Coordinates of N, CA and C in Angstrom, one line a residue:
V19 N 6.2 20.7 -0.5 CA 6.7 19.6 0.3 C 6.3 18.3 -0.4
L20 N 4.9 18.2 -0.8 CA 4.7 16.9 -1.4 C 5.5 16.5 -2.6
E21 N 6.1 17.5 -3.3 CA 7.1 17.2 -4.5 C 8.3 16.4 -4.1
H22 N 8.9 16.8 -2.7 CA 10.0 16.0 -2.3 C 9.8 14.8 -1.7
T23 N 8.5 14.3 -1.6 CA 8.2 13.2 -1.1 C 8.3 12.0 -2.0
G24 N 8.1 12.3 -3.1 CA 8.3 11.4 -4.5 C 7.0 10.5 -4.3
D25 N 5.9 11.2 -3.5 CA 4.6 10.4 -3.5 C 3.5 11.1 -4.2
Y26 N 3.3 10.4 -5.3 CA 2.4 11.2 -6.2 C 0.9 10.4 -6.2
A27 N 0.6 9.9 -5.1 CA -0.5 9.0 -5.0 C -1.9 9.8 -5.2
F28 N -1.7 11.2 -5.0 CA -2.8 12.1 -5.1 C -3.0 12.3 -6.7
L29 N -2.3 11.8 -7.6 CA -2.5 11.7 -9.0 C -3.1 10.6 -9.5
N30 N -3.3 9.5 -8.7 CA -3.7 8.3 -9.2 C -5.2 8.0 -9.1
N31 N -5.9 9.3 -8.8 CA -7.3 9.2 -8.7 C -7.9 9.2 -10.3
R32 N -9.0 8.7 -10.4 CA -9.7 8.6 -12.0 C -10.1 10.0 -12.6
Y33 N -10.0 11.0 -11.7 CA -10.4 12.4 -12.3 C -9.0 13.0 -12.8
C34 N -7.9 12.5 -12.6 CA -6.6 13.2 -12.8 C -6.4 12.9 -14.3
D35 N -6.0 14.2 -15.1 CA -5.4 14.0 -16.3 C -4.3 13.1 -16.6
E36 N -4.3 12.3 -17.6 CA -3.1 11.5 -18.0 C -1.8 12.3 -18.2
S37 N -2.1 13.3 -18.7 CA -0.7 14.1 -19.0 C 0.1 14.5 -17.6
L38 N -0.9 14.8 -16.7 CA -0.2 15.2 -15.3 C 0.4 14.0 -14.6
K39 N -0.1 12.9 -14.8 CA 0.6 11.6 -14.2 C 1.8 11.4 -14.9
E40 N 1.8 11.6 -16.4 CA 3.2 11.4 -17.0 C 4.1 12.5 -16.5
D41 N 4.0 13.7 -16.6 CA 4.7 14.7 -15.9 C 5.2 14.6 -14.6
A42 N 4.3 13.9 -13.6 CA 4.8 13.7 -12.3 C 5.7 12.5 -12.3
K43 N 5.7 11.6 -13.3 CA 6.6 10.6 -13.3 C 7.8 11.0 -13.7
A44 N 8.1 11.9 -14.6 CA 9.2 12.5 -15.2 C 10.1 13.6 -14.3
Y45 N 9.2 13.9 -13.5 CA 9.8 15.1 -12.4 C 10.8 14.6 -11.6
V46 N 12.2 15.3 -11.5 CA 13.1 15.0 -10.7 C 13.1 16.1 -9.7
N47 N 13.1 15.7 -8.5 CA 13.2 16.6 -7.2 C 14.5 17.4 -7.2
P48 N 14.4 18.7 -7.1 CA 15.6 19.2 -6.9 C 16.2 19.1 -5.3
P49 N 17.2 19.5 -5.0 CA 17.6 19.2 -3.6 C 16.9 20.1 -2.8
M50 N 16.4 19.5 -1.7 CA 15.7 20.4 -0.8 C 16.5 21.0 0.3
D51 N 16.2 22.4 0.8 CA 16.8 22.9 1.8 C 16.6 22.2 3.1
D52 N 17.8 22.1 3.8 CA 17.6 21.2 5.1 C 16.8 22.0 6.1
R53 N 16.5 23.4 6.0 CA 15.9 24.0 6.9 C 14.4 23.7 6.9
W54 N 13.8 23.0 5.8 CA 12.4 22.6 5.7 C 12.3 21.4 6.7
L55 N 13.2 20.4 6.6 CA 13.1 19.5 7.4 C 13.4 19.8 8.9
D56 N 14.2 20.7 9.2 CA 14.6 21.2 10.6 C 13.2 21.9 11.2
A57 N 12.4 22.6 10.1 CA 11.3 23.2 10.7 C 10.2 22.2 11.1
L58 N 10.1 21.2 10.3 CA 9.2 20.2 10.5 C 9.6 19.3 11.7
I59 N 10.8 19.2 11.9 CA 11.2 18.6 13.3 C 10.9 19.3 14.5
E60 N 11.1 20.6 14.4 CA 10.7 21.6 15.4 C 9.3 21.6 15.7
L61 N 8.4 21.5 14.5 CA 6.9 21.4 14.7 C 6.6 20.0 15.1
K62 N 7.3 19.1 15.3 CA 7.1 17.6 15.8 C 6.2 17.1 14.7
Q63 N 6.3 17.2 13.3 CA 5.6 16.7 12.4 C 6.1 15.3 11.7
A64 N 6.0 14.4 12.7 CA 6.7 13.0 12.4 C 6.4 12.5 11.0
G65 N 5.1 12.4 10.6 CA 4.7 11.9 9.4 C 5.4 12.7 8.2
L66 N 5.5 13.9 8.1 CA 6.2 14.6 7.1 C 7.8 14.4 7.1
V67 N 8.2 14.4 8.5 CA 9.6 14.1 8.5 C 10.0 13.0 7.9
A68 N 9.3 11.8 8.2 CA 9.4 10.6 7.8 C 9.4 10.5 6.3
K69 N 8.7 11.2 5.7 CA 8.3 11.1 4.2 C 9.6 12.0 3.5
L70 N 10.0 13.0 4.2 CA 11.2 13.7 3.6 C 12.6 13.2 4.2
A71 N 12.6 12.3 5.2 CA 13.9 11.8 5.7 C 14.9 11.4 4.7
R72 N 16.1 12.0 4.9 CA 17.4 11.2 3.9 C 18.4 11.1 4.8
P73 N 19.4 10.3 4.3 CA 20.8 10.2 5.0 C 21.4 11.5 5.2
G74 N 22.2 11.8 6.0 CA 22.9 13.0 6.4 C 22.5 14.0 7.0
H75 N 21.2 13.9 7.3 CA 20.4 15.0 8.1 C 20.6 15.0 9.4
K76 N 21.3 15.9 9.9 CA 21.6 15.7 11.5 C 20.1 16.0 12.2
G77 N 19.9 15.1 13.0 CA 18.6 15.2 13.9 C 17.5 14.4 13.3
C78 N 17.5 14.1 12.2 CA 16.3 13.4 11.5 C 16.2 12.0 12.2
V79 N 17.2 11.3 12.2 CA 17.2 9.9 13.0 C 16.9 10.0 14.4
T80 N 17.4 10.8 15.0 CA 17.4 11.1 16.4 C 15.7 11.6 16.8
F81 N 15.3 12.3 15.9 CA 13.9 12.8 16.1 C 12.8 11.6 15.6
L82 N 13.0 10.8 14.6 CA 12.1 9.6 14.3 C 12.4 8.5 15.3
V83 N 13.6 8.3 15.7 CA 13.8 7.3 16.6 C 12.9 7.5 18.1
D84 N 13.0 8.8 18.4 CA 12.2 9.1 19.5 C 10.7 9.1 19.3
Q85 N 10.3 9.5 18.1 CA 8.8 9.1 17.9 C 8.3 7.8 17.9
I86 N 9.1 6.7 17.8 CA 8.7 5.3 17.9 C 7.6 5.1 18.9
D87 N 7.9 5.5 20.2 CA 7.1 5.2 21.4 C 6.0 6.4 21.6
K88 N 6.0 7.2 20.6 CA 5.1 8.6 20.8 C 4.0 8.6 19.8
V89 N 4.2 8.4 18.6 CA 3.3 8.6 17.4 C 2.2 7.5 17.4
D90 N 1.0 7.9 16.9 CA -0.1 7.1 16.7 C 0.3 5.8 15.9
R91 N -0.4 4.8 16.0 CA 0.1 3.5 15.3 C -0.2 3.7 13.9
Y92 N -0.9 4.5 13.3 CA -1.1 4.8 12.0 C 0.1 5.4 11.2
V93 N 0.9 6.1 12.2 CA 2.1 6.8 11.6 C 3.3 6.0 11.8
L94 N 3.2 5.0 12.7 CA 4.4 4.2 13.1 C 5.1 3.6 11.7
P95 N 4.3 3.2 10.8 CA 5.0 2.6 9.7 C 5.8 3.5 8.8
D96 N 5.3 4.8 8.8 CA 6.2 5.9 8.0 C 7.3 6.2 8.9
V97 N 7.2 6.3 10.0 CA 8.4 6.7 11.1 C 9.4 5.6 10.7
L98 N 9.0 4.3 10.9 CA 9.9 3.2 10.5 C 10.5 3.4 9.1
A99 N 9.7 3.7 8.1 CA 10.3 3.8 6.6 C 11.3 5.0 6.6
G100 N 10.9 6.0 7.3 CA 11.8 7.2 7.4 C 13.2 7.0 8.0
I101 N 13.1 6.1 9.2 CA 14.4 5.7 9.7 C 15.3 4.9 8.9
I102 N 14.6 3.9 8.1 CA 15.3 3.0 7.2 C 15.8 4.0 6.0
K103 N 15.1 4.9 5.6 CA 15.7 5.7 4.4 C 17.1 6.3 4.7
C104 N 17.0 6.8 6.0 CA 18.3 7.5 6.5 C 19.6 6.4 6.7
R105 N 19.2 5.0 6.8 CA 20.3 4.2 6.9 C 21.3 4.1 8.0
P106 N 20.7 4.5 9.2 CA 21.6 4.2 10.3 C 22.2 3.0 10.7
D107 N 23.2 2.9 11.4 CA 23.8 1.7 11.5 C 23.0 0.6 12.5
D108 N 22.2 1.2 13.1 CA 21.3 0.4 14.0 C 19.8 0.3 13.7
M109 N 19.6 0.4 12.3 CA 18.2 0.4 11.9 C 17.6 -0.8 12.2
V110 N 18.2 -2.1 12.4 CA 17.5 -3.2 12.6 C 17.0 -3.1 14.0
K111 N 17.7 -2.6 15.0 CA 17.4 -2.3 16.3 C 16.0 -1.7 16.5
H112 N 16.0 -0.5 15.4 CA 14.9 0.3 15.5 C 13.6 -0.5 14.8
F113 N 13.9 -1.3 13.9 CA 12.9 -2.0 13.2 C 12.1 -3.0 14.3
I114 N 13.1 -3.7 15.1 CA 12.5 -4.6 16.1 C 11.9 -3.8 17.3
S115 N 12.2 -2.6 17.5 CA 11.7 -1.8 18.5 C 10.2 -1.2 18.1
A116 N 10.1 -0.9 17.0 CA 8.8 -0.4 16.5 C 7.8 -1.6 16.3
M117 N 8.4 -3.0 15.8 CA 7.5 -3.9 15.7 C 7.1 -4.4 17.0
T118 N 7.9 -4.4 18.0 CA 7.5 -4.8 19.4 C 6.6 -3.8 19.9
R119 N 6.7 -2.5 19.9 CA 5.5 -1.6 20.3 C 4.3 -2.0 19.5
L120 N 4.2 -2.2 18.2 CA 3.0 -2.5 17.4 C 2.5 -3.6 17.9
S121 N 3.3 -4.7 18.2 CA 2.7 -6.2 18.7 C 1.9 -5.9 20.0
R122 N 2.1 -5.0 20.7 CA 1.5 -4.8 22.1 C 0.3 -4.0 21.9
L123 N -0.2 -3.5 20.8 CA -1.4 -2.8 20.5 C -2.4 -3.9 19.8
H124 N -3.6 -3.5 19.9 CA -4.7 -4.4 19.4 C -5.1 -3.8 18.0
Y125 N -5.6 -4.7 17.2 CA -6.2 -4.3 15.9 C -5.0 -3.5 15.0
Y126 N -4.0 -4.1 14.7 CA -2.9 -3.5 14.1 C -2.5 -4.3 12.7
Y127 N -3.5 -4.9 12.0 CA -3.2 -5.7 10.8 C -2.6 -4.8 9.8
D128 N -3.1 -3.6 9.3 CA -2.6 -3.0 8.3 C -1.3 -2.4 8.5
E129 N -1.1 -1.8 9.7 CA 0.2 -1.3 10.1 C 1.2 -2.1 10.2
R130 N 1.0 -3.5 10.6 CA 1.9 -4.6 10.5 C 2.2 -5.0 9.3
A131 N 1.5 -5.1 8.5 CA 1.6 -5.5 7.0 C 2.5 -4.5 6.4
M132 N 2.2 -3.2 6.6 CA 3.2 -2.1 6.0 C 4.6 -2.2 6.6
M133 N 4.7 -2.4 8.0 CA 6.0 -2.6 8.4 C 6.6 -3.9 8.1
L134 N 6.0 -4.9 8.0 CA 6.8 -6.2 7.5 C 7.3 -6.1 6.1
R135 N 6.6 -5.5 5.2 CA 7.1 -5.1 3.8 C 8.5 -4.3 4.0
L136 N 8.8 -3.6 5.0 CA 10.0 -3.0 5.2 C 11.3 -3.8 5.4
I137 N 10.9 -5.2 5.9 CA 12.0 -6.1 6.0 C 13.0 -5.9 4.6
T138 N 12.5 -6.1 3.4 CA 13.1 -6.2 2.3 C 14.0 -4.9 2.1
R139 N 13.9 -3.9 2.8 CA 14.8 -2.8 2.8 C 15.7 -2.7 3.8
L140 N 15.9 -3.5 4.6 CA 16.7 -3.9 5.8 C 18.2 -4.3 5.1
P141 N 19.5 -4.1 5.9 CA 20.4 -4.7 5.3 C 20.6 -6.1 5.1
A142 N 21.1 -6.7 3.9 CA 21.2 -8.1 3.8 C 21.8 -8.9 4.9
D143 N 22.8 -8.3 5.6 CA 23.5 -9.0 6.7 C 22.7 -9.1 7.9
S144 N 21.5 -8.5 7.8 CA 20.6 -8.7 9.1 C 19.7 -9.8 9.1
V145 N 19.8 -10.7 8.2 CA 18.9 -11.8 8.0 C 18.5 -12.6 9.3
Q146 N 19.6 -13.0 9.7 CA 19.6 -13.9 11.2 C 18.9 -13.1 12.0
E147 N 19.4 -12.0 12.4 CA 18.7 -11.3 13.5 C 17.4 -11.0 13.2
I148 N 16.8 -10.6 12.1 CA 15.4 -10.6 11.8 C 14.7 -11.8 12.0
E149 N 15.1 -12.8 11.4 CA 14.6 -14.2 11.6 C 14.4 -14.6 12.9
D150 N 15.4 -14.4 13.8 CA 15.2 -14.7 15.1 C 14.1 -14.0 15.9
Y151 N 14.1 -12.8 15.4 CA 13.0 -11.9 16.2 C 11.8 -12.3 15.7
I152 N 11.5 -12.5 14.4 CA 10.1 -12.8 13.9 C 9.7 -14.1 14.6
K153 N 10.4 -15.0 14.7 CA 10.1 -16.4 15.4 C 9.6 -16.3 16.7
T154 N 10.0 -15.1 17.4 CA 9.1 -14.8 18.7 C 7.6 -14.4 18.7
L155 N 7.2 -14.0 17.4 CA 6.0 -13.4 17.2 C 4.8 -14.5 17.0
P156 N 3.6 -14.1 17.1 CA 2.6 -15.0 16.9 C 2.7 -15.8 15.3
E157 N 2.1 -17.0 15.3 CA 2.2 -17.6 14.0 C 1.6 -16.9 12.7
E158 N 0.7 -16.1 12.9 CA 0.1 -15.4 11.6 C 1.2 -14.4 11.2
V159 N 1.8 -13.8 12.1 CA 2.9 -12.8 11.8 C 4.1 -13.4 11.2
I160 N 4.4 -14.6 11.6 CA 5.4 -15.4 11.0 C 5.2 -15.6 9.5
A161 N 3.9 -16.0 9.4 CA 3.5 -16.4 8.1 C 3.4 -15.2 7.1
E162 N 3.1 -14.0 7.5 CA 2.9 -12.8 6.9 C 4.3 -12.4 6.6
A163 N 5.2 -12.6 7.5 CA 6.7 -12.0 7.2 C 7.5 -13.0 6.2
A164 N 7.0 -14.0 6.0 CA 7.8 -15.2 5.4 C 8.2 -14.6 3.9
P165 N 7.4 -14.0 3.0 CA 7.8 -13.6 1.7 C 8.9 -12.5 1.7
H166 N 8.9 -11.7 2.7 CA 9.6 -10.5 2.9 C 11.0 -11.1 3.4
L167 N 10.9 -11.9 4.2 CA 12.3 -12.8 4.8 C 12.8 -13.5 3.6
H168 N 12.0 -14.0 2.8 CA 12.5 -14.8 1.7 C 13.3 -13.8 0.8
E169 N 12.8 -12.7 0.5 CA 13.5 -11.9 -0.5 C 14.7 -11.1 0.1
L170 N 14.7 -10.9 1.5 CA 16.0 -10.5 2.1 C 17.0 -11.6 2.2
R171 N 16.4 -12.7 2.5 CA 17.5 -14.1 2.3 C 18.1 -14.2 0.9
Q172 N 17.4 -13.9 -0.2 CA 17.9 -14.0 -1.4 C 18.9 -13.0 -1.6
R173 N 18.6 -11.8 -1.3 CA 19.5 -10.6 -1.3 C 20.9 -10.9 -0.6
A174 N 20.7 -11.4 0.3 CA 21.9 -11.8 1.3 C 22.9 -13.0 0.7
T175 N 22.1 -13.9 0.0 CA 22.9 -15.1 -0.8 C 23.4 -14.3 -1.9
A176 N 22.8 -13.4 -2.6 CA 23.4 -12.7 -3.9 C 24.6 -12.0 -3.5
S177 N 24.5 -11.2 -2.4 CA 25.5 -10.4 -2.1 C 26.9 -11.1 -1.4
N178 N 26.5 -12.4 -1.1 CA 27.7 -13.4 -0.6 C 28.5 -13.9 -1.7
S179 N 27.6 -14.1 -2.9 CA 28.3 -14.7 -4.0 C 29.3 -13.9 -4.7

């Protein structure tokens, strides 16, 4: 399963042989059988489903969207990233829903930072909607979102040219 996540963070420790790191970078994931993702959804493994999420899988987005209000705050950024990976038409709505849930919690700085970084992965045509939402949040969140909004705005400008 780890091979399909594309997340080789476990190879980044200082005890790992350099040749293993190079092999991991060169590795290309073969297509994964959908039954693995189906099984993880059935087992309600939101974190793993989010890591393995991909466009076109029936049930993946539905499951992850349902998890926005259920998962622990530490898993919420991964769930949102999984939804964005699937590219549903209403991903901006889900981003706003997840940020709203997170903003109601206390002590959420790290999770907020992870979720704000996802702004750059939203559709370029969603800049205005995201900016309007971010303006409703506390000043420190607005400041933290600024570089990510700037990058999204640049992408929107480039796509309109």
